[in-house]
Coordinates of C-alpha atoms in Angstrom, one line a residue:
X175 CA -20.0 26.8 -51.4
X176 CA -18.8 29.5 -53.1
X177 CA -20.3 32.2 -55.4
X178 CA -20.9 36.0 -55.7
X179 CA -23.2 37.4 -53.7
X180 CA -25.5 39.9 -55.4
X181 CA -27.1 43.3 -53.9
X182 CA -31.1 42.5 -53.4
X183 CA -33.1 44.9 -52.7
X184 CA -37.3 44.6 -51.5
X185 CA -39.0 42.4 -49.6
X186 CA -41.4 40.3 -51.8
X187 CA -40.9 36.5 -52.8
X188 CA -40.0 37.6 -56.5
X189 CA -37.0 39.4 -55.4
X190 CA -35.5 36.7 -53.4
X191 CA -36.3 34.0 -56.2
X192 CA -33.8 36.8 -58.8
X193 CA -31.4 36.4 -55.5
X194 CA -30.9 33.4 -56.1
X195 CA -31.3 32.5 -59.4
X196 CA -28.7 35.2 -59.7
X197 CA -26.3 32.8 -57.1
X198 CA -24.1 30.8 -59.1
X199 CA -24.3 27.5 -56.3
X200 CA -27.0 25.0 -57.2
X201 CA -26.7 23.7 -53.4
X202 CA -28.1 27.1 -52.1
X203 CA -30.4 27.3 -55.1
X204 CA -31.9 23.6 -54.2
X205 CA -32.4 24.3 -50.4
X206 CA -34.4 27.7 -51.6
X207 CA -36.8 25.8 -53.9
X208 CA -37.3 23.2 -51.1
X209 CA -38.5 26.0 -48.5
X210 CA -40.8 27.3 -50.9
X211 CA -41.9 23.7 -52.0
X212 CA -42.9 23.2 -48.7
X213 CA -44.5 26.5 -48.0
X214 CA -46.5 25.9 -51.5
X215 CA -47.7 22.3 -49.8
X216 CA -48.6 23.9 -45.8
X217 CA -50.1 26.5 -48.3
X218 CA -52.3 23.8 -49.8
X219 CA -52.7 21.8 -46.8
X220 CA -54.3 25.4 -44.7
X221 CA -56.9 25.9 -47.8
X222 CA -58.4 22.3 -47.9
X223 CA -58.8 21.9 -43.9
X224 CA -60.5 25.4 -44.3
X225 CA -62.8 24.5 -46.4
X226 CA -63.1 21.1 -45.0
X227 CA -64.2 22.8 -42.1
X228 CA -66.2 25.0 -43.2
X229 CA -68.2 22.0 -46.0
X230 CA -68.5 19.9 -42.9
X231 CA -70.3 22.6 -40.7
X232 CA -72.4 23.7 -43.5
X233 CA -73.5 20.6 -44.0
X234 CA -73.8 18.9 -40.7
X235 CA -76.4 22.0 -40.4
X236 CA -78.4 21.6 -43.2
X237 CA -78.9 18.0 -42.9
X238 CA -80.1 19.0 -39.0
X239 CA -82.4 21.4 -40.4
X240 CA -84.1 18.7 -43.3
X241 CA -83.9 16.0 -40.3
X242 CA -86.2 18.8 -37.7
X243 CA -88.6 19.1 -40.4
X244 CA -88.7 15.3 -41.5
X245 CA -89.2 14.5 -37.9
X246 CA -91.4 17.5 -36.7
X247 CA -93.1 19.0 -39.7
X248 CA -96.4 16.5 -39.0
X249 CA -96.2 17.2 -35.0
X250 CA -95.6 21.1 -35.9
X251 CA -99.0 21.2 -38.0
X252 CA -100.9 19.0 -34.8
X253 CA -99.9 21.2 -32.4
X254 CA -100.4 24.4 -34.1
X255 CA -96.4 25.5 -34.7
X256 CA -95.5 24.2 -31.7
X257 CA -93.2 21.7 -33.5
X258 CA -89.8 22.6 -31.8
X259 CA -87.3 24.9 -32.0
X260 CA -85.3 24.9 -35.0
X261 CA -81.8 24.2 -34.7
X262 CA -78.9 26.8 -35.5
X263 CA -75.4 26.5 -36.5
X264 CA -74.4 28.2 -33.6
X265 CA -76.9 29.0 -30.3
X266 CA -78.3 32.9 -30.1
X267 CA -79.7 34.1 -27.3
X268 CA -81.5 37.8 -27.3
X269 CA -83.9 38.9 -25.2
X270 CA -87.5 38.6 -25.9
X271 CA -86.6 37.4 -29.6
X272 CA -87.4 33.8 -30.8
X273 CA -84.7 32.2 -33.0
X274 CA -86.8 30.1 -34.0
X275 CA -89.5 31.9 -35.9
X276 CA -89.6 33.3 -39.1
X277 CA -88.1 35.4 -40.3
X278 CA -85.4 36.1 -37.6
X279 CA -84.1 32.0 -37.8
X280 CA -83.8 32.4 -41.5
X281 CA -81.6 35.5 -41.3
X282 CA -79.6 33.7 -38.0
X283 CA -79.1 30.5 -40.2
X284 CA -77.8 32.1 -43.1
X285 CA -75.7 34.6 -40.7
X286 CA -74.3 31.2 -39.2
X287 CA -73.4 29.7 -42.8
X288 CA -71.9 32.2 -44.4
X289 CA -69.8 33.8 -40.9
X290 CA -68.2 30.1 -40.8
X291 CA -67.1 30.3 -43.9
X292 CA -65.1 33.2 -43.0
X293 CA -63.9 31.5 -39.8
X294 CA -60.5 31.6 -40.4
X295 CA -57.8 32.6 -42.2
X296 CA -54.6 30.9 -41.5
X297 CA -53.1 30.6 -44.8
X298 CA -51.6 34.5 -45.3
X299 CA -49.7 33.5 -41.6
X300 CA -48.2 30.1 -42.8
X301 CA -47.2 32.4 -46.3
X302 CA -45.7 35.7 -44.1
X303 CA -44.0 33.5 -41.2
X304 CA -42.1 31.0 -43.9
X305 CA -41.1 34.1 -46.2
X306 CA -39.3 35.8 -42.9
X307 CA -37.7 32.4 -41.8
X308 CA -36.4 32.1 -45.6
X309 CA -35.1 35.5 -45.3
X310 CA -33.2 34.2 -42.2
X311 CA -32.2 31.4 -44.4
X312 CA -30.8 33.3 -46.8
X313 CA -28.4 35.4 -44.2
X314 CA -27.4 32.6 -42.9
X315 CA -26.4 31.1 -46.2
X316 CA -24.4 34.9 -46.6
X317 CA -22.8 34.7 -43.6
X318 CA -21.6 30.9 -44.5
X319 CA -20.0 31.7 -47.5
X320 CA -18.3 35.3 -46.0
X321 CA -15.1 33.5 -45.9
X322 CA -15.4 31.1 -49.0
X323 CA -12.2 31.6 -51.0
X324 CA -10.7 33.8 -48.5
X325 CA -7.6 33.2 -47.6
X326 CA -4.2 34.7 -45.8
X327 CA -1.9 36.4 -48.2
X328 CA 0.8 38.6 -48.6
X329 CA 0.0 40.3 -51.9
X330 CA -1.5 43.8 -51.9
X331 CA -3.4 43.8 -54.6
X332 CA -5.0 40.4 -53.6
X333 CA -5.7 41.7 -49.8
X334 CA -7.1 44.6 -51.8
X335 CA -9.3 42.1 -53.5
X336 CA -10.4 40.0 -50.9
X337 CA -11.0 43.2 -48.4
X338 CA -13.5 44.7 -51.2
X339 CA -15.2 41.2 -51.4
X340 CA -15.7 40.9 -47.5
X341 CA -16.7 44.4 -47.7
X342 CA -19.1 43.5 -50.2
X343 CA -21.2 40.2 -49.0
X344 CA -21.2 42.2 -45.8
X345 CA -23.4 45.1 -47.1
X346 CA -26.0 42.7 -48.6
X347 CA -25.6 40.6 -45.4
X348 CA -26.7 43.5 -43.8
X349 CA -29.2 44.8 -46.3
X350 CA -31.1 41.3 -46.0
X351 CA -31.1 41.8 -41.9
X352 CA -33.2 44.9 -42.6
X353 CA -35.4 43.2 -45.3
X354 CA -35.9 40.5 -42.3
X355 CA -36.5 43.3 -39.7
X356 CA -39.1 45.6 -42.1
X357 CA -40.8 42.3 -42.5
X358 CA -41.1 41.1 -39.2
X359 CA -42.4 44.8 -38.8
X360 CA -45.0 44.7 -41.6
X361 CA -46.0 41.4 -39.7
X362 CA -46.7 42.3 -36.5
X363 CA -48.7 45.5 -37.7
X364 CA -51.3 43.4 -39.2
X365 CA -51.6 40.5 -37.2
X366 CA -50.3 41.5 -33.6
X367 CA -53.3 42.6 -31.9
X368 CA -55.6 40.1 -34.1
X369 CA -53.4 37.0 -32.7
X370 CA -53.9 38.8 -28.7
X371 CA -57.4 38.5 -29.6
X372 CA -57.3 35.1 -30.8
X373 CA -55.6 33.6 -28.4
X374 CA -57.8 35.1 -25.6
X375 CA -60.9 34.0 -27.4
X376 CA -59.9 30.7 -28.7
X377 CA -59.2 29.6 -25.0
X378 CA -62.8 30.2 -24.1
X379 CA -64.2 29.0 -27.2
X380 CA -62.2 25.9 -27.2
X381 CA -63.5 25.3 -22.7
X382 CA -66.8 25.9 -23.9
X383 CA -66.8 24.2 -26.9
X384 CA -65.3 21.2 -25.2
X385 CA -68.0 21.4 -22.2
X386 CA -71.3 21.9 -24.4
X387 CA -69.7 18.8 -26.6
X388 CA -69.3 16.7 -23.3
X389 CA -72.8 18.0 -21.5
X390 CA -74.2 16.6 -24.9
X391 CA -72.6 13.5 -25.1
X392 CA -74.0 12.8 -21.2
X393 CA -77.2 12.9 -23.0
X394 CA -77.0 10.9 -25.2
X395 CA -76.5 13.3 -28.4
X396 CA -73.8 13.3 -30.5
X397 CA -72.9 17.6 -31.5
X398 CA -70.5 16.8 -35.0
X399 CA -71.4 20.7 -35.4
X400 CA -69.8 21.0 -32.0
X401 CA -66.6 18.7 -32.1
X402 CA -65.6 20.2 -35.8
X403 CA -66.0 23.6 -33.9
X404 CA -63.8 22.2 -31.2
X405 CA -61.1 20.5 -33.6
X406 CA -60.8 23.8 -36.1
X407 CA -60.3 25.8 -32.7
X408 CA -57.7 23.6 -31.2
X409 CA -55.7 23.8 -34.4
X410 CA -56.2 27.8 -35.7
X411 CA -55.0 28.2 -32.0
X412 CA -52.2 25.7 -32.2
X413 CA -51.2 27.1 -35.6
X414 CA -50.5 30.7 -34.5
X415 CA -48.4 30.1 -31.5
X416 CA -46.3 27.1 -33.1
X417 CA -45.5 29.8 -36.4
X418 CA -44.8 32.6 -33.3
X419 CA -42.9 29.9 -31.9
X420 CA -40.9 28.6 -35.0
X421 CA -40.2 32.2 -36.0
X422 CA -38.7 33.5 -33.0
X423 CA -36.6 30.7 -32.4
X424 CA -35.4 31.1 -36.0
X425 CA -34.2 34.6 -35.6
X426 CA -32.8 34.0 -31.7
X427 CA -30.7 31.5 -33.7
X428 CA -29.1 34.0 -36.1
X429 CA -26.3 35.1 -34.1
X430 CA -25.2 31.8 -33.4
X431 CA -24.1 32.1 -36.9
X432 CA -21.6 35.4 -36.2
X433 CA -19.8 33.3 -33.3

């Protein structure tokens, strides 16, 4: 490999794409295209289970809504409204207020619809933690070519030369270790306490979740509401710590590179 390194300055995608459109080695220029190829596609992939997720749920509780009142809507008007309770997305409990009367279970189920749809959010973590690990990439790809046509000589004005060179891909070696660091530091102020949060609530959601799924099951009743809850909440908590995971060891292995 060998090329000249240019100076790059900012944090954003745009700049690193003129970085290395800018580096004249098609090798480096391929494996770039093919990290953001594949965060395009894990881009994709986050979007559709999302709103996979999120159809499903909707759905599953609107057909259990038209099925209560194709099944109970005769008994209800017998009885005098005492037809059954109304199912929810998701169970609320409040004292002393019904669920299932009017209006409060209208303003519950359309709570429960549209809060799912804004269940999670995955997509901007995949996008953040594969821009920092391509900025890795790219210092590693620096530090690679450091040396590339380097070599001992007894010349001055060629020690000269390859002094200023070394001197050179060292200052933007360094300049993309801070653009790593200020984005690693941009990430963690945004999602750092939200991902404590998560993970402390997604363990609990995902016990009961699997419980209530299981209790029902003993029964005889089948909860799809309930075992898409559990699936998205095993994977928006597997997602996080795996990226957390990736990304760390990622930048442990950077100076592996200097040795």
């Amino acid at each position: 490999m060998s090329g000249t390194l240019f100076i790059c300055d900012g944090d954003c995608p745009k700049v690193d794409l003129n970085y290395i459109e800018n580096y004249r080695c098609a090798i480096l220029r391929k494996r770039f295209f093919v990290n953001q190829l594949l965060t395009w596609k894990l881009s994709i992939l986050s979007i559709v289970f999302v709103i996979a997720i999120d159809v499903g749920m909707v759905f599953f509780a609107i057909v259990m809504l038209v099925s209560f009142h194709a099944t109970h809507a005769a008994r209800a008007r017998r009885a005098a409204g005492d037809g059954g309770k109304r199912p929810l997305l998701f169970p609320f409990w409040m004292k002393d207020v019904d669920f299932g009367a009017s209006p409060i279970y209208e303003i519950a189920f359309m709570f429960c619809n549209v809060s799912v749809c804004g269940y999670v959010n995955i997509q901007t973590q995949i996008v953040w933690v594969r821009h920092i690990a391509t900025k890795v990439d790219i210092i590693i790809w620096c530090i690679e070519d450091l040396l590339v046509d380097v070599h001992p000589t007894t010349n001055r004005e060629e020690k000269e030369h390859f002094a200023l060179g070394i001197k050179q891909r060292m200052r933007h070696i360094i300049r993309q270790h801070q653009s790593m660091f200020s984005l690693m530091d941009d990430y963690a102020k945004v999602h750092k306490k939200f991902l404590m949060y998560e993970q402390k609530i997604c363990s609990l959601v995902v016990c009961l979740t699997a419980y209530c799924t299981a209790e029902k099951l003993d029964e005889g009743e089948l909860q799809l509401i309930l075992i898409l809850l559990l699936i998205a909440t095993v994977v928006v908590h597997f997602i996080p710590c795996y990226l957390c995971t990736f990304i760390a060891d990622k930048v442990d292995g950077l100076p592996q590179q200097f040795e």
